[in-house]
XYZ file of C-alpha atoms in Angstrom:
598
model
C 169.758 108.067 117.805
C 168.930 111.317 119.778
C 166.238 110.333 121.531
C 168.385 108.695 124.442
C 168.797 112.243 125.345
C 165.225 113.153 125.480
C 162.729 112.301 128.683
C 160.974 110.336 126.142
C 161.500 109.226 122.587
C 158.608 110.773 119.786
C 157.132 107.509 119.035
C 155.998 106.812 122.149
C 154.559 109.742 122.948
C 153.362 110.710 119.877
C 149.827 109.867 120.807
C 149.858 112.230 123.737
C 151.484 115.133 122.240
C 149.192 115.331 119.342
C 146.206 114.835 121.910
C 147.813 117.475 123.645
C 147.695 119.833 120.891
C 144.243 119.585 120.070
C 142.666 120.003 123.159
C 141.593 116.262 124.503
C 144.390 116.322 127.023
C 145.680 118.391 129.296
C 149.404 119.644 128.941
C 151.736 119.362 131.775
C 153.293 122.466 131.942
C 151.794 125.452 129.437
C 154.120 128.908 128.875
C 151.866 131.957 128.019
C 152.798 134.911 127.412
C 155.901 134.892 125.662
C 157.987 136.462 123.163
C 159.068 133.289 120.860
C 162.740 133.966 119.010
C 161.323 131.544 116.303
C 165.087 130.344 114.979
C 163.608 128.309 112.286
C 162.277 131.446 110.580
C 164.729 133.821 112.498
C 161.674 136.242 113.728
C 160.312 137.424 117.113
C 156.418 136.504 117.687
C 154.667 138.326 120.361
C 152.411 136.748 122.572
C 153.134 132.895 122.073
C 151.841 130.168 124.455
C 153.951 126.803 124.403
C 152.074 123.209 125.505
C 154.442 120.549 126.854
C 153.814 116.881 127.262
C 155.979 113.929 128.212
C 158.894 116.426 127.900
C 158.167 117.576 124.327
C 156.756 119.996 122.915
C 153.101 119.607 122.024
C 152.021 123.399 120.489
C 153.159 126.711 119.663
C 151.084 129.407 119.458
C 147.651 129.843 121.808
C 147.539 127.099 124.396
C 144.758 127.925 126.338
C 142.632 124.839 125.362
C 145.795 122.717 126.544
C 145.119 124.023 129.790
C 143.670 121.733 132.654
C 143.277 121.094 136.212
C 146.944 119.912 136.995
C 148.556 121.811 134.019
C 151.197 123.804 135.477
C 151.443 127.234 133.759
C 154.075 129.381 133.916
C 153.450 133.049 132.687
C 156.556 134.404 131.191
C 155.382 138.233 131.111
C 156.454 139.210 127.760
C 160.423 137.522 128.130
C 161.722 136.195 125.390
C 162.039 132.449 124.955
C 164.614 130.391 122.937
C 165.713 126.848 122.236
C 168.399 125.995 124.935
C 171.875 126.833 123.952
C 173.766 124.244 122.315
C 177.671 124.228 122.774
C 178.703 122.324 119.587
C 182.608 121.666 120.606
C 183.981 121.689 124.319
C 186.453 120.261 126.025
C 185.170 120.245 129.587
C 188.339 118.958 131.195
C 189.646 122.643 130.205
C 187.114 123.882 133.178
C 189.221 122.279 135.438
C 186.213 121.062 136.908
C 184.451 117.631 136.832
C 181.207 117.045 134.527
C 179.032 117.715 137.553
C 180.304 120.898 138.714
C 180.828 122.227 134.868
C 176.606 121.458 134.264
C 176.084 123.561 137.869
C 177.870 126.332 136.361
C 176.426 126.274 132.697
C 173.104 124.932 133.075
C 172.092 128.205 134.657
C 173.454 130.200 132.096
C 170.830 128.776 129.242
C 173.258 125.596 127.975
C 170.754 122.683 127.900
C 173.758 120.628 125.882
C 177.292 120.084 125.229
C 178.907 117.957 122.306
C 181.872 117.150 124.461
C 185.226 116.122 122.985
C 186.890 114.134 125.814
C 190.447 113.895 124.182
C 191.943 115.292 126.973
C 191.330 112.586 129.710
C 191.397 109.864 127.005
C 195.399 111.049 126.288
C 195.522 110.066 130.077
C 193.406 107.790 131.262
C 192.158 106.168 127.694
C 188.566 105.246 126.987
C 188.014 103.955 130.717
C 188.254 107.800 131.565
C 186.679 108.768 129.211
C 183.814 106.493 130.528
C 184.037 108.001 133.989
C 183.467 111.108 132.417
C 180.497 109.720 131.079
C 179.109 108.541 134.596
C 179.805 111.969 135.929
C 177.090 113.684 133.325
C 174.715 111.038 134.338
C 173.958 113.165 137.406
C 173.177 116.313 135.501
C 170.501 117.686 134.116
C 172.741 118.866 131.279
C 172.721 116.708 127.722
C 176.005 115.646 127.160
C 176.103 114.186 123.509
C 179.938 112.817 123.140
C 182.536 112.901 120.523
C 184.892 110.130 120.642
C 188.365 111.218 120.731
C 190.357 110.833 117.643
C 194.059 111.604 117.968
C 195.197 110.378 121.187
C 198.027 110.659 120.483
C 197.430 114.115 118.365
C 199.823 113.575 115.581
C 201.474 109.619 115.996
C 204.740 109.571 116.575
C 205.453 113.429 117.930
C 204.353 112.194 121.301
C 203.646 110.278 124.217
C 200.650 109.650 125.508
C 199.060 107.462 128.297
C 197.090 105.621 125.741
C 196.398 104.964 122.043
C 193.078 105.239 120.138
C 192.538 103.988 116.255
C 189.881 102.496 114.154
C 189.328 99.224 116.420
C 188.592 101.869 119.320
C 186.105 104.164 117.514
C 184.104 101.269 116.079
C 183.626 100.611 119.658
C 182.884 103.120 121.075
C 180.414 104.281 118.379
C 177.895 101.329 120.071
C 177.946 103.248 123.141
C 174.411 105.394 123.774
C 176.139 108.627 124.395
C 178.482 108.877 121.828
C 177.137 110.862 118.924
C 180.370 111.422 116.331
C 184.261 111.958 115.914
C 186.363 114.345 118.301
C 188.254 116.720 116.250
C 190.100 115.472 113.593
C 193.661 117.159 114.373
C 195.785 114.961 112.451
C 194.450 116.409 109.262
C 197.998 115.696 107.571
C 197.007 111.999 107.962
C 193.829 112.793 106.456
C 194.979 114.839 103.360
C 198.079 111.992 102.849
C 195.352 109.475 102.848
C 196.942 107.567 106.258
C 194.965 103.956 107.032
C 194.900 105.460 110.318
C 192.950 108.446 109.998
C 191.066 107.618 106.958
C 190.186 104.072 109.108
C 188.604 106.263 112.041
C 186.829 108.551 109.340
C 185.151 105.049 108.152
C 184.104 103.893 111.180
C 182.189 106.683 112.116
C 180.727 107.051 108.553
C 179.928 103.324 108.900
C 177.864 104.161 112.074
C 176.161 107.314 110.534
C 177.733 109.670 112.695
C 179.367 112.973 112.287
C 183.383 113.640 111.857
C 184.357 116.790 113.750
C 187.002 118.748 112.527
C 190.419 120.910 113.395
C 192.083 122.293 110.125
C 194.443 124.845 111.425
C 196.369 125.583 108.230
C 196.104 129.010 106.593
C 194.931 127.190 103.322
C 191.353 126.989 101.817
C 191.913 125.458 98.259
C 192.904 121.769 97.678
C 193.721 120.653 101.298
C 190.711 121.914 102.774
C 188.666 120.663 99.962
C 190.332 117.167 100.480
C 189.522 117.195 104.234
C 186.102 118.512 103.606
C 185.654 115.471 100.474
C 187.118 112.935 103.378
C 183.536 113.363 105.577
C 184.839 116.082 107.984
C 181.617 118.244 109.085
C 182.269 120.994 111.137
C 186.255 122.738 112.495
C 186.436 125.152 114.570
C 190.018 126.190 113.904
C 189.205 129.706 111.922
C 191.266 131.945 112.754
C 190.554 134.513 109.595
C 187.663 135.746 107.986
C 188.677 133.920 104.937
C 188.852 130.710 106.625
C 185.239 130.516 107.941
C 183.771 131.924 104.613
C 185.503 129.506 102.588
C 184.530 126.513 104.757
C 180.949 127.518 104.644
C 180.930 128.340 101.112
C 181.947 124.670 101.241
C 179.317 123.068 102.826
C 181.035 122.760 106.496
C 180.150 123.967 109.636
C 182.437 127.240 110.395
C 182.889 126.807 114.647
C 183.094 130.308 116.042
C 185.434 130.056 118.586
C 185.445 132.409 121.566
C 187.071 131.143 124.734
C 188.887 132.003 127.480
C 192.179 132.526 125.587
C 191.349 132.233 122.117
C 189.293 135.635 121.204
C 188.525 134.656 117.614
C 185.113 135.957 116.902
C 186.497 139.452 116.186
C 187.944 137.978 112.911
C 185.781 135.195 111.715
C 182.459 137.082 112.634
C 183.580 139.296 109.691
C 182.847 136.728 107.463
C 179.079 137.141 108.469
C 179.085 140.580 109.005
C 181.100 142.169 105.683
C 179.379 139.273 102.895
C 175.397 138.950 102.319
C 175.988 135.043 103.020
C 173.339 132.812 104.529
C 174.312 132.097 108.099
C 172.955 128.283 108.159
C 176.684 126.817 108.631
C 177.896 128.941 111.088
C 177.832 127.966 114.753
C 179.258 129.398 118.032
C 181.060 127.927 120.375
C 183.652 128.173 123.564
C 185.988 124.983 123.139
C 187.840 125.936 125.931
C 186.576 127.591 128.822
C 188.141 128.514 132.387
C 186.241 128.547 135.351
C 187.156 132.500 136.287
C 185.270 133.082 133.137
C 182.256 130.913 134.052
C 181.629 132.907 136.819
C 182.416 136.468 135.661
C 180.990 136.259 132.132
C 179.157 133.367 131.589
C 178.790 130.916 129.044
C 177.141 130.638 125.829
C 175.082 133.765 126.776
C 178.353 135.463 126.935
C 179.428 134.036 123.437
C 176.186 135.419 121.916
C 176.457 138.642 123.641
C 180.494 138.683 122.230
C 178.826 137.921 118.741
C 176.261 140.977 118.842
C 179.143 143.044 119.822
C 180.739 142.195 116.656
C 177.611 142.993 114.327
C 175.914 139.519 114.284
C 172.247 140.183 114.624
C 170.888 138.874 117.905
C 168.525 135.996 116.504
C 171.084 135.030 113.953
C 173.854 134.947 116.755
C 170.810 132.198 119.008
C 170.291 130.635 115.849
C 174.320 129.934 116.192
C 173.459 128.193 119.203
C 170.691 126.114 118.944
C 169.328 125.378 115.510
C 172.597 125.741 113.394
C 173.982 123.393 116.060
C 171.710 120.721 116.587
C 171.476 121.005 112.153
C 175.514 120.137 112.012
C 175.173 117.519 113.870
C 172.044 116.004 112.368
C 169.910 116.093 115.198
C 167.471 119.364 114.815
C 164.969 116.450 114.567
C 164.813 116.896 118.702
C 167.177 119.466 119.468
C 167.580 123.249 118.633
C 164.025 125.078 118.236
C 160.979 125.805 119.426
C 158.446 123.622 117.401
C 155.926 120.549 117.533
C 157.847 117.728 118.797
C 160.878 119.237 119.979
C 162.701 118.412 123.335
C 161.399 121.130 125.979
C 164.642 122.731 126.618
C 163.286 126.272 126.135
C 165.497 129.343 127.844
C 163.777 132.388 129.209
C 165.364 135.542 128.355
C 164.165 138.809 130.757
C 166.500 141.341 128.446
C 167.510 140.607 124.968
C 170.008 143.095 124.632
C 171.582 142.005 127.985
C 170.912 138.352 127.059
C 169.915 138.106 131.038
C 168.967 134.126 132.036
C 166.431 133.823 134.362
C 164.873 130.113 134.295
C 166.172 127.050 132.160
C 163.695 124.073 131.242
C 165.161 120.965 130.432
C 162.853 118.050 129.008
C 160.043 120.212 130.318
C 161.168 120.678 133.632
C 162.674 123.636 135.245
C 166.650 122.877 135.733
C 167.563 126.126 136.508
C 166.315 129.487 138.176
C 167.666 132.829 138.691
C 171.211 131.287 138.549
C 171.027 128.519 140.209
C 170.257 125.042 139.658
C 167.337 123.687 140.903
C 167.709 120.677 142.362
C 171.020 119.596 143.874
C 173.046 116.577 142.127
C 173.895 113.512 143.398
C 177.532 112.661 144.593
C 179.952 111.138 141.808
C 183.600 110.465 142.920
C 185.752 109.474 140.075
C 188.110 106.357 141.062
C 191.531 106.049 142.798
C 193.215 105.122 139.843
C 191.899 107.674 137.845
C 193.822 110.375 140.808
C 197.253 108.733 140.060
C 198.819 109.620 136.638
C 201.873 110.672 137.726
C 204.362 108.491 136.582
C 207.667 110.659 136.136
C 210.867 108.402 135.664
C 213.945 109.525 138.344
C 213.782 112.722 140.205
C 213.589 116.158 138.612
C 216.648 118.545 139.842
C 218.146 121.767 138.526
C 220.977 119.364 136.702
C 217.176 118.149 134.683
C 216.766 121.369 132.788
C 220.589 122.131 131.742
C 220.813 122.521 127.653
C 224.370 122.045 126.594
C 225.904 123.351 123.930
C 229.666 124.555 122.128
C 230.982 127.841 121.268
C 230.261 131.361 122.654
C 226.991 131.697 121.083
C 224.131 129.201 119.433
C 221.446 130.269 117.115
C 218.119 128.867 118.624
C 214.783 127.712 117.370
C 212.246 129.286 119.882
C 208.726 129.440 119.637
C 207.071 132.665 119.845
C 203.653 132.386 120.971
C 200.615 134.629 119.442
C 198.266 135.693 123.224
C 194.563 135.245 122.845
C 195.543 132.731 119.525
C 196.439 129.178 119.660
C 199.277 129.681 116.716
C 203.004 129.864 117.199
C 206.074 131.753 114.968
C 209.161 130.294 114.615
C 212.159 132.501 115.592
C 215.777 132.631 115.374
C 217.287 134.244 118.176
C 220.775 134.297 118.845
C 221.569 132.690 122.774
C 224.978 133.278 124.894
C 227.016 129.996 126.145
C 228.519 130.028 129.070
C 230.508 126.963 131.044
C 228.954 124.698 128.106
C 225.266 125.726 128.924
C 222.506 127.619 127.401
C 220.154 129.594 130.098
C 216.980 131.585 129.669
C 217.468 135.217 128.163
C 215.397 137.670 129.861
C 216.470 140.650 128.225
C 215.466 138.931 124.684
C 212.012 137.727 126.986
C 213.458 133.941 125.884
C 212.384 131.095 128.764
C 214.042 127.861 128.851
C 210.801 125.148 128.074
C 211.169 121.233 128.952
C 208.232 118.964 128.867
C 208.573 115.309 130.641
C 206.760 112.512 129.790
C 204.584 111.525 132.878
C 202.526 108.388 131.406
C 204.999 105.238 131.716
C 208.647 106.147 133.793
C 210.081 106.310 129.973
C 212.095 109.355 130.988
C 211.700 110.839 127.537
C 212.217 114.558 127.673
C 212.171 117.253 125.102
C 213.797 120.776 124.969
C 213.134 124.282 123.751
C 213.035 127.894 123.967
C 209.615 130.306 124.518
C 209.267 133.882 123.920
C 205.855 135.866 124.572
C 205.381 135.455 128.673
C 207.291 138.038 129.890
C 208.182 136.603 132.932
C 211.643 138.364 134.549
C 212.189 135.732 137.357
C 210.628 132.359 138.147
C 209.066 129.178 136.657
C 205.761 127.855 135.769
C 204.811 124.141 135.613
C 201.151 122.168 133.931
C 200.628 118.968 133.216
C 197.599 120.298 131.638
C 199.192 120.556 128.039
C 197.682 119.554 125.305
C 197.663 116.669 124.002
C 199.610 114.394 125.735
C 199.284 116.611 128.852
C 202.714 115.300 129.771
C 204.751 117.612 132.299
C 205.611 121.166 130.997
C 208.118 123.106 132.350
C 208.682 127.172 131.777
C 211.592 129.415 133.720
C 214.442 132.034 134.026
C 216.044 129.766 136.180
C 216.912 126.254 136.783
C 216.179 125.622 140.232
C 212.483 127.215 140.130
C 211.793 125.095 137.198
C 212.716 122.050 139.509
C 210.266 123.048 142.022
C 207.491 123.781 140.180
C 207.686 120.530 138.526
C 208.106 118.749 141.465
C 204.956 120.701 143.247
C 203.364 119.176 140.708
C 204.338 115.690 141.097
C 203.594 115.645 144.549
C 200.034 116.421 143.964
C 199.118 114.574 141.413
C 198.939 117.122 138.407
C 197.858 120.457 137.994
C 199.097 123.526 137.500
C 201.587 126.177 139.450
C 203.589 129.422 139.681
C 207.181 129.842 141.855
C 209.881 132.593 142.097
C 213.073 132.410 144.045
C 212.542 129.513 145.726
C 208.878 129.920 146.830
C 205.707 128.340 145.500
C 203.265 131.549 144.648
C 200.257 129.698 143.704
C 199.039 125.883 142.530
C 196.200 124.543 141.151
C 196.050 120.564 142.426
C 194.089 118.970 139.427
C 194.371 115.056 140.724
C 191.665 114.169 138.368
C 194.166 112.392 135.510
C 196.051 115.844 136.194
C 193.309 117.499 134.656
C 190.457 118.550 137.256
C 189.393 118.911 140.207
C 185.782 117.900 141.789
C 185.859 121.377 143.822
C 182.852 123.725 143.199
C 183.119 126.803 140.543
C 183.371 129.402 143.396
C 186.053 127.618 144.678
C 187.990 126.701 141.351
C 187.455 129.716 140.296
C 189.489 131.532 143.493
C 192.159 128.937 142.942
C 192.493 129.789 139.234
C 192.676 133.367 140.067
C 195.055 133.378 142.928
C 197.140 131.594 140.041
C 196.535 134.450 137.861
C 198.237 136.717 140.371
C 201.293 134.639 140.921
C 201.305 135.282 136.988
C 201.120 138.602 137.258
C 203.695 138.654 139.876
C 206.566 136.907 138.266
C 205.853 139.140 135.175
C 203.488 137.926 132.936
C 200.332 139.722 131.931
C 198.883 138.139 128.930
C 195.299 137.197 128.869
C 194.901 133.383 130.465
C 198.448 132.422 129.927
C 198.095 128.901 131.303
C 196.203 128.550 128.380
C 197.957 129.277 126.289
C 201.398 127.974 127.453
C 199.337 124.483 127.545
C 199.258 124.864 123.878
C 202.980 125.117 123.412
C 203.563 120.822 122.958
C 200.674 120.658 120.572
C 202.439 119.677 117.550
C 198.826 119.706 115.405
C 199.109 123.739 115.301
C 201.655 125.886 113.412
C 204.300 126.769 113.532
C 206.414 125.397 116.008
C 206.178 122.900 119.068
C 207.967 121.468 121.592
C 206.978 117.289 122.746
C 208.521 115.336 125.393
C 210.215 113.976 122.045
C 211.734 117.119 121.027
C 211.260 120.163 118.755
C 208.736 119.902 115.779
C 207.949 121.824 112.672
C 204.137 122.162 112.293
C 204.407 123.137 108.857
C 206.581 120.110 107.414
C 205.919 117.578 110.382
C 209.134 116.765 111.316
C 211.276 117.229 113.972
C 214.140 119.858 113.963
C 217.245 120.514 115.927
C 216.927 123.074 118.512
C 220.042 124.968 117.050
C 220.277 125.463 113.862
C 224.137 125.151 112.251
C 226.499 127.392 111.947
């Protein structure tokens, strides 16, 4: 199966590597010099040559006899070498950049492949986007192994989405050469009540010998995770507690350590490695979501691994997260993930271990990447006109949009408190003022009016809610990047800046954007399914950031907030959400009046 992401498969060029290896041939590129971080034995060996052939590896150890005429060599001067990093879930549509401009950024960094969960563009666009995704990567250099999504819509019936997937679609699309497994199953209450739906998706990718990814967000690690576990489910990445990632490893699955831009989990879950004398085989790092400010400034994977020797991880057991561990969860350490006989050549050069500093990036033997930059520039993609026009709001959005009426003097509301740098939610009761027949936003309680709009098919469905956690004292933001429906999402103090911003957004096709009083701060156009934009890092990166400060300015100073007010209709994740359907209970799955009774 893997071997459609190698430059060639192992049986046909078996002949040559082991001819190679022993001398009769000449390699095509030798590496002396080294210092190997052997992952399958978790050691550092001095002085070790690497021979590669036909974009394998052909021997480890002393290649001089592998040596010829045209054999290029490439002395490594006592850096460290690794197996290229291996991000084993990421969504890259949370870049905000196309598949192109994500591999310019990453590739440098030491990522040689993704396992990609395209769920957000599918919710959009269905699988047709998700195949335009797929035509994007073809340009790269980078190995992008897909996940086909699996709840689009998230949680049926909580949502709308642009399109539907079930078992009919992943039996489909697990013919297709790239994909490799199941996106993350988030409808795990589907799974544990034994739903046709979600058990039918589980059996087509079981069917096809492919791997079920995972999301089991609940705070539980007896029966219902041993249910989801029993049901085929790999790998989750949802640990948000020490307890969580040790129990699902003590399992048998694949514990995801999650740090991305907005969800810093690796201080808890890495405590699970670092306070038990556990082998480390099933745990694996990984970003999920990643924003392109961060990119720049920090990095990548190298970053991640750097995050995870900050918490006490061990260097080589933090790569081994990465690569082997990685390419082992999702059964393809047969190509991927080491340095050994056979292997793909995607081999990272490290100049300081401690540092984790990058300096080239082989890919199938060839260098991809060089001092932090890409070698060779990528050919143009441009992702179709229809896939730039998924704005499809029913009427037009005024201030009269956003009033919430209610009787009396005073309501008790539902409002969901959210949790910074974690994707949960609490439910709160907090007491709101009526006045002329309307509930407003609360400032001095830090309580924002919410609305999100469904912006797939004119059905004019909106649902509304309270939010506490921003801090904003005056203005409104707007996304129609939230997850999973990514329908249009509404926050404010007021009602006529929430009108704006929602409109700003509608007349650019989707994105994301900050206004106060009247005035547009800062927008991020994402026309791409209103999701990304084709512009370079550098450039979405100064966009993102000017965004930040319009943040900042109307009040809020939480850690990526976009990211985690995109979270906020994600009715998969306690405790409470808010839909373009109305208010839901994460922890019973149903949906609940926004006021509760008298």
């Amino acid at each position: 199966m893997i071997n459609k992401f190698c430059a060639s498969p192992l049986w046909e060029c078996s002949q040559t590597l082991a001819a190679v290896a022993q001398g009769r041939k000449p390699a095509e590129t030798v590496i002396r010099n080294a210092k190997l971080i052997n992952v399958c034995t978790g050691e550092i060996l001095p002085d070790t040559d690497v021979a590669i052939a036909s974009g394998r590896i052909a021997l480890v150890g002393n290649a001089e006899h592998c040596i010829g005429e045209s054999t290029a060599v490439i002395d490594a001067q006592g850096q460290y070498i690794a197996p290229g990093f291996l991000d084993g879930h990421i969504h890259v549509e949370s870049s905000m950049m196309s598949v192109g401009e994500y591999a310019r950024a990453v590739v440098p960094h030491g990522t040689t492949g993704i396992y990609m969960d395209p769920h957000e563009i599918c919710n959009v666009l269905g699988l047709d986007g998700v195949q335009c995704m797929i035509e994007d990567a073809k340009r790269t250099p980078l190995k992008t192994m897909v996940t086909t999504p699996s709840c689009v819509p998230a949680v049926p019936g909580f949502e709308d989405t642009g399109c539907f997937i079930g078992p009919k679609e992943v039996a489909e699309t697990m013919k297709w050469d790239s994909v490799v497994g199941l996106g993350e199953m988030m409808n795990f209450p589907g799974v544990l009540s034994s739903s046709e739906h979600a058990h039918g998706e589980l059996a087509e990718t079981l069917k096809a010998n492919k791997i079920i990814t995972g999301h089991y967000s609940m705070a539980e690690t007896g029966q219902g995770l041993n249910a989801y576990i029993a049901s085929g489910v790999r790998c989750c990445h949802e640990s948000t507690r020490e307890e969580d990632a040790l129990q699902k490893m003590r399992l048998g699955m694949y514990a995801m350590f999650r740090e991305g831009s907005a969800w810093h989990d690796l201080h808890e879950v890495a405590k699970s490695i670092t306070q038990h004398k556990i082998d480390t085989r099933f745990a694996v790092l990984i970003s999920d979501d990643t924003h392109p400010y961060t990119l720049l400034s920090q990095g990548h994977l190298d970053h991640i691994v750097r995050r995870a020797v900050q918490e006490g991880i061990d260097v080589v057991t933090a790569i081994q997260m990465v690569t082997i561990n990685c390419a082992q969860c999702y059964q393809m350490d047969h190509d991927l993930g080491s340095i050994a006989p056979g292997k793909c050549a995607d081999i990272v050069f490290i100049n300081d271990l401690e540092k984790l500093e990058i300096t080239r990036v082989l890919i199938d033997g060839k260098t991809a990447a060089k001092n932090g930059k890409l070698t060779e520039e990528l050919g143009e993609y441009r992702y179709p006109e229809w896939a730039t026009k998924s704005m499809r709001v029913r009427g037009t959005i005024t201030p009269e949009s956003f009033r919430i009426s209610a009787e009396g003097q005073e309501v008790t509301a539902r409002v969901i408190e959210i949790i910074p740098e974690r994707v949960g939610t609490f439910e709160r009761h907090i007491k709101l003022r009526v006045q002329d027949g309307q509930v407003s936003s609360d400032t001095t309680q830090d309580v924002l009016k919410t609305a999100v709009f469904e912006r797939h098919h004119e059905t004019g469905k909106v649902g509304f809610g309270f939010v506490k956690g921003f801090g904003i004292r005056c203005g409104a933001m707007a996304s129609t990047v939230a997850h999973d429906a990514h329908n249009l999402l509404v926050i404010g103090t007021n009602d006529e800046d929430m009108a704006l911003a929602a409109n700003t957004l509608i007349a650019c096709g989707g994105g994301m954007t900050a206004v106060q009083n009247g005035k547009v701060l800062g927008t991020v156009p994402l026309p791409i399914a209103g999701l990304m934009n084709d512009k370079p890092l550098e450039e979405m990166s100064r966009i993102v950031e000017n965004l930040s400060a319009a943040w900042k300015q109307i009040g809020c100073s939480i850690v990526s907030p976009f990211m985690t007010m995109a979270l906020i209709p994600l009715a998969c994740l306690p405790e409470l959400r808010l839909t373009n359907r109305g208010l839901v209970d994460c922890t019973t799955f149903q949906f609940v009046p926004l006021f509760l009774p008298d």
